[in-house]
């Protein structure tokens, strides 16, 4: 299919809105990595920067939604053009949520810095964040390249994030049972881990949007899930 | 026949309402198989196979010269009037071959009505425009019956309230949109089973266009409606099924919702998204 519309302004509009999604995606990737780094390095200034940067992400989402509404009204897109606009709106929503989770991570980091370290936790969270960030990068690449196979791969990889979360959950539970003074930091760390796990779900949504964009069909629900969060056998919790 | 096989809507899950919930499933009205049309040496329609459902609006879309109007005219044998035109293949209405030797094209056209791009009322009164078909086909036993047909047809064409006080006035004195609705009233006065519309709203302003579109949606309760349109938005708005023609071929035929969100053929995609194809 030829890439160019007869009406070239339509091409410019579609390119513009997708460029904004990429920009937004880049900001969210950075927010994930930086917030995890702030936690690991116990760097309140960096955490504060992540919190401030979330405003730009929110603003981009608003701009994308406005631009999408304008495009729908003025260009009446059909077929793959319509799917482009629809997916842009949904992906912007997912990215905005991910930005919020990164911001929340930064917020909790500021609190955690005042407490004793929970050994191993920050490193594990950093690895988890890194994995989600890589998934997001691949999902956005898949979007730009209209690569449904890569998107499906991203979708499958969410299982690993879920497993990392489950492992961390059990570890925090053990820590808390061993030493009640660790309950507060472990609770914060648990929320962080849970939020990163949710980021993974949003990346999965984005990957599904890519599949819809390319094929016109939403993928079937059959996706590996790992939500076994039974407490460790020692506990009576 | 290279690439002539149209893609039908047998694909996977299409999440588009096929019919309003209250409606019974559509019934096959017209069945066309391997239809070919030649104008002299010009092969205008190539192996078109399509099923048109009753009580459904079917839209034919495609660029100029793609054959959509030519194919539409095959459905009531309007092409018979063109000496160099040859039609081959099978077209059945309710299982009956409409090109069979024992079919009278004039009677066929009473069953398959047609509305054209430009409103073309007869230079007669509004009443006589509508009464014309029923008169020549002897559908009304007396004046009262004819009055009834005229009123019913004008009501169905959503024109009655605007003209009931001036039925003796000339049809050509109406506005463009009213004239087109008069032509629709004239076409439905013979109680056709199928209504063919060739660009029925392209000469009308947006308000009159909306009225015609609303009317088309009403008409499909009673008839199979087949509409040729250059306006893809119009096809999307009024039809339940859409057929895309290109270079004399039927490229793709399916649920209108599917065609406009997820066409399966790249040529359809190029056309409906306004790309150079």
PDB file of N, CA and C in Angstrom, chain A residues 50-94:
ATOM      1  N   UNK A  50      12.509  13.140  39.008  1.00  0.00           N
ATOM      2  CA  UNK A  50      11.543  12.229  38.372  1.00  0.00           C
ATOM      3  C   UNK A  50      10.122  12.728  38.646  1.00  0.00           C
ATOM      4  N   UNK A  51       9.873  13.154  39.902  1.00  0.00           N
ATOM      5  CA  UNK A  51       8.526  13.626  40.232  1.00  0.00           C
ATOM      6  C   UNK A  51       8.155  14.843  39.397  1.00  0.00           C
ATOM      7  N   UNK A  52       9.123  15.737  39.238  1.00  0.00           N
ATOM      8  CA  UNK A  52       8.833  16.948  38.452  1.00  0.00           C
ATOM      9  C   UNK A  52       8.600  16.610  36.982  1.00  0.00           C
ATOM     10  N   UNK A  53       9.396  15.652  36.486  1.00  0.00           N
ATOM     11  CA  UNK A  53       9.341  15.329  35.049  1.00  0.00           C
ATOM     12  C   UNK A  53       7.994  14.710  34.658  1.00  0.00           C
ATOM     13  N   UNK A  54       7.278  14.197  35.634  1.00  0.00           N
ATOM     14  CA  UNK A  54       5.997  13.561  35.293  1.00  0.00           C
ATOM     15  C   UNK A  54       5.004  14.566  34.715  1.00  0.00           C
ATOM     16  N   UNK A  55       5.169  15.835  35.068  1.00  0.00           N
ATOM     17  CA  UNK A  55       4.258  16.858  34.534  1.00  0.00           C
ATOM     18  C   UNK A  55       4.327  16.906  33.006  1.00  0.00           C
ATOM     19  N   UNK A  56       5.534  16.757  32.490  1.00  0.00           N
ATOM     20  CA  UNK A  56       5.700  16.807  31.033  1.00  0.00           C
ATOM     21  C   UNK A  56       4.982  15.626  30.377  1.00  0.00           C
ATOM     22  N   UNK A  57       5.035  14.472  31.060  1.00  0.00           N
ATOM     23  CA  UNK A  57       4.354  13.284  30.525  1.00  0.00           C
ATOM     24  C   UNK A  57       2.848  13.513  30.492  1.00  0.00           C
ATOM     25  N   UNK A  58       2.318  14.052  31.594  1.00  0.00           N
ATOM     26  CA  UNK A  58       0.875  14.330  31.652  1.00  0.00           C
ATOM     27  C   UNK A  58       0.468  15.319  30.563  1.00  0.00           C
ATOM     28  N   UNK A  59       1.303  16.325  30.365  1.00  0.00           N
ATOM     29  CA  UNK A  59       0.972  17.350  29.373  1.00  0.00           C
ATOM     30  C   UNK A  59       0.949  16.738  27.961  1.00  0.00           C
ATOM     31  N   UNK A  60       1.911  15.862  27.712  1.00  0.00           N
ATOM     32  CA  UNK A  60       1.943  15.216  26.391  1.00  0.00           C
ATOM     33  C   UNK A  60       0.685  14.384  26.162  1.00  0.00           C
ATOM     34  N   UNK A  61       0.218  13.716  27.218  1.00  0.00           N
ATOM     35  CA  UNK A  61      -0.992  12.914  27.041  1.00  0.00           C
ATOM     36  C   UNK A  61      -2.161  13.803  26.638  1.00  0.00           C
ATOM     37  N   UNK A  62      -2.276  14.947  27.322  1.00  0.00           N
ATOM     38  CA  UNK A  62      -3.364  15.876  26.982  1.00  0.00           C
ATOM     39  C   UNK A  62      -3.248  16.332  25.535  1.00  0.00           C
ATOM     40  N   UNK A  63      -2.029  16.681  25.141  1.00  0.00           N
ATOM     41  CA  UNK A  63      -1.825  17.158  23.768  1.00  0.00           C
ATOM     42  C   UNK A  63      -2.200  16.072  22.758  1.00  0.00           C
ATOM     43  N   UNK A  64      -1.795  14.841  23.081  1.00  0.00           N
ATOM     44  CA  UNK A  64      -2.087  13.741  22.157  1.00  0.00           C
ATOM     45  C   UNK A  64      -3.592  13.535  22.040  1.00  0.00           C
ATOM     46  N   UNK A  65      -4.291  13.596  23.160  1.00  0.00           N
ATOM     47  CA  UNK A  65      -5.744  13.412  23.113  1.00  0.00           C
ATOM     48  C   UNK A  65      -6.422  14.524  22.316  1.00  0.00           C
ATOM     49  N   UNK A  66      -5.953  15.744  22.522  1.00  0.00           N
ATOM     50  CA  UNK A  66      -6.537  16.857  21.764  1.00  0.00           C
ATOM     51  C   UNK A  66      -6.286  16.688  20.268  1.00  0.00           C
ATOM     52  N   UNK A  67      -5.037  16.332  19.959  1.00  0.00           N
ATOM     53  CA  UNK A  67      -4.664  16.166  18.556  1.00  0.00           C
ATOM     54  C   UNK A  67      -5.466  15.020  17.913  1.00  0.00           C
ATOM     55  N   UNK A  68      -5.670  13.954  18.694  1.00  0.00           N
ATOM     56  CA  UNK A  68      -6.417  12.807  18.172  1.00  0.00           C
ATOM     57  C   UNK A  68      -7.871  13.201  17.903  1.00  0.00           C
ATOM     58  N   UNK A  69      -8.458  13.973  18.808  1.00  0.00           N
ATOM     59  CA  UNK A  69      -9.847  14.409  18.622  1.00  0.00           C
ATOM     60  C   UNK A  69      -9.951  15.280  17.373  1.00  0.00           C
ATOM     61  N   UNK A  70      -8.963  16.153  17.209  1.00  0.00           N
ATOM     62  CA  UNK A  70      -8.961  17.027  16.037  1.00  0.00           C
ATOM     63  C   UNK A  70      -8.850  16.198  14.753  1.00  0.00           C
ATOM     64  N   UNK A  71      -7.973  15.207  14.800  1.00  0.00           N
ATOM     65  CA  UNK A  71      -7.766  14.356  13.625  1.00  0.00           C
ATOM     66  C   UNK A  71      -9.035  13.578  13.271  1.00  0.00           C
ATOM     67  N   UNK A  72      -9.704  13.064  14.301  1.00  0.00           N
ATOM     68  CA  UNK A  72     -10.946  12.321  14.048  1.00  0.00           C
ATOM     69  C   UNK A  72     -11.998  13.241  13.424  1.00  0.00           C
ATOM     70  N   UNK A  73     -12.075  14.464  13.952  1.00  0.00           N
ATOM     71  CA  UNK A  73     -13.104  15.383  13.471  1.00  0.00           C
ATOM     72  C   UNK A  73     -12.806  15.878  12.063  1.00  0.00           C
ATOM     73  N   UNK A  74     -11.547  16.179  11.808  1.00  0.00           N
ATOM     74  CA  UNK A  74     -11.233  16.841  10.534  1.00  0.00           C
ATOM     75  C   UNK A  74     -10.903  15.878   9.410  1.00  0.00           C
ATOM     76  N   UNK A  75     -10.336  14.713   9.744  1.00  0.00           N
ATOM     77  CA  UNK A  75      -9.859  13.838   8.663  1.00  0.00           C
ATOM     78  C   UNK A  75     -10.721  12.598   8.476  1.00  0.00           C
ATOM     79  N   UNK A  76     -11.579  12.306   9.438  1.00  0.00           N
ATOM     80  CA  UNK A  76     -12.371  11.086   9.381  1.00  0.00           C
ATOM     81  C   UNK A  76     -11.553   9.878   8.924  1.00  0.00           C
ATOM     82  N   UNK A  77     -10.552   9.528   9.721  1.00  0.00           N
ATOM     83  CA  UNK A  77      -9.686   8.422   9.299  1.00  0.00           C
ATOM     84  C   UNK A  77     -10.444   7.095   9.236  1.00  0.00           C
ATOM     85  N   UNK A  78     -10.014   6.244   8.327  1.00  0.00           N
ATOM     86  CA  UNK A  78     -10.613   4.915   8.199  1.00  0.00           C
ATOM     87  C   UNK A  78      -9.500   3.868   8.238  1.00  0.00           C
ATOM     88  N   UNK A  79      -9.918   2.636   8.427  1.00  0.00           N
ATOM     89  CA  UNK A  79      -9.011   1.481   8.338  1.00  0.00           C
ATOM     90  C   UNK A  79      -7.744   1.693   9.166  1.00  0.00           C
ATOM     91  N   UNK A  80      -6.551   1.509   8.591  1.00  0.00           N
ATOM     92  CA  UNK A  80      -5.342   1.573   9.410  1.00  0.00           C
ATOM     93  C   UNK A  80      -5.117   2.973   9.966  1.00  0.00           C
ATOM     94  N   UNK A  81      -5.591   3.997   9.257  1.00  0.00           N
ATOM     95  CA  UNK A  81      -5.478   5.354   9.803  1.00  0.00           C
ATOM     96  C   UNK A  81      -6.314   5.489  11.065  1.00  0.00           C
ATOM     97  N   UNK A  82      -7.512   4.931  11.012  1.00  0.00           N
ATOM     98  CA  UNK A  82      -8.384   4.971  12.191  1.00  0.00           C
ATOM     99  C   UNK A  82      -7.731   4.205  13.340  1.00  0.00           C
ATOM    100  N   UNK A  83      -7.190   3.039  13.021  1.00  0.00           N
ATOM    101  CA  UNK A  83      -6.562   2.242  14.077  1.00  0.00           C
ATOM    102  C   UNK A  83      -5.352   2.977  14.650  1.00  0.00           C
ATOM    103  N   UNK A  84      -4.632   3.709  13.790  1.00  0.00           N
ATOM    104  CA  UNK A  84      -3.500   4.488  14.296  1.00  0.00           C
ATOM    105  C   UNK A  84      -3.973   5.484  15.344  1.00  0.00           C
ATOM    106  N   UNK A  85      -5.041   6.207  15.038  1.00  0.00           N
ATOM    107  CA  UNK A  85      -5.518   7.231  15.972  1.00  0.00           C
ATOM    108  C   UNK A  85      -6.032   6.579  17.257  1.00  0.00           C
ATOM    109  N   UNK A  86      -6.798   5.497  17.102  1.00  0.00           N
ATOM    110  CA  UNK A  86      -7.329   4.827  18.296  1.00  0.00           C
ATOM    111  C   UNK A  86      -6.203   4.309  19.187  1.00  0.00           C
ATOM    112  N   UNK A  87      -5.210   3.694  18.571  1.00  0.00           N
ATOM    113  CA  UNK A  87      -4.138   3.122  19.382  1.00  0.00           C
ATOM    114  C   UNK A  87      -3.296   4.223  20.024  1.00  0.00           C
ATOM    115  N   UNK A  88      -3.132   5.329  19.319  1.00  0.00           N
ATOM    116  CA  UNK A  88      -2.383   6.444  19.889  1.00  0.00           C
ATOM    117  C   UNK A  88      -3.047   6.914  21.191  1.00  0.00           C
ATOM    118  N   UNK A  89      -4.372   7.016  21.166  1.00  0.00           N
ATOM    119  CA  UNK A  89      -5.096   7.475  22.357  1.00  0.00           C
ATOM    120  C   UNK A  89      -4.886   6.487  23.508  1.00  0.00           C
ATOM    121  N   UNK A  90      -5.032   5.204  23.195  1.00  0.00           N
ATOM    122  CA  UNK A  90      -4.928   4.204  24.263  1.00  0.00           C
ATOM    123  C   UNK A  90      -3.497   4.092  24.784  1.00  0.00           C
ATOM    124  N   UNK A  91      -2.540   4.130  23.870  1.00  0.00           N
ATOM    125  CA  UNK A  91      -1.145   4.018  24.304  1.00  0.00           C
ATOM    126  C   UNK A  91      -0.767   5.218  25.172  1.00  0.00           C
ATOM    127  N   UNK A  92      -1.252   6.394  24.784  1.00  0.00           N
ATOM    128  CA  UNK A  92      -0.965   7.581  25.591  1.00  0.00           C
ATOM    129  C   UNK A  92      -1.507   7.389  27.007  1.00  0.00           C
ATOM    130  N   UNK A  93      -2.690   6.778  27.116  1.00  0.00           N
ATOM    131  CA  UNK A  93      -3.271   6.514  28.439  1.00  0.00           C
ATOM    132  C   UNK A  93      -2.408   5.560  29.245  1.00  0.00           C
ATOM    133  N   UNK A  94      -1.905   4.502  28.606  1.00  0.00           N
ATOM    134  CA  UNK A  94      -1.049   3.551  29.308  1.00  0.00           C
ATOM    135  C   UNK A  94       0.260   4.213  29.742  1.00  0.00           C
TER     136      UNK A  94
END
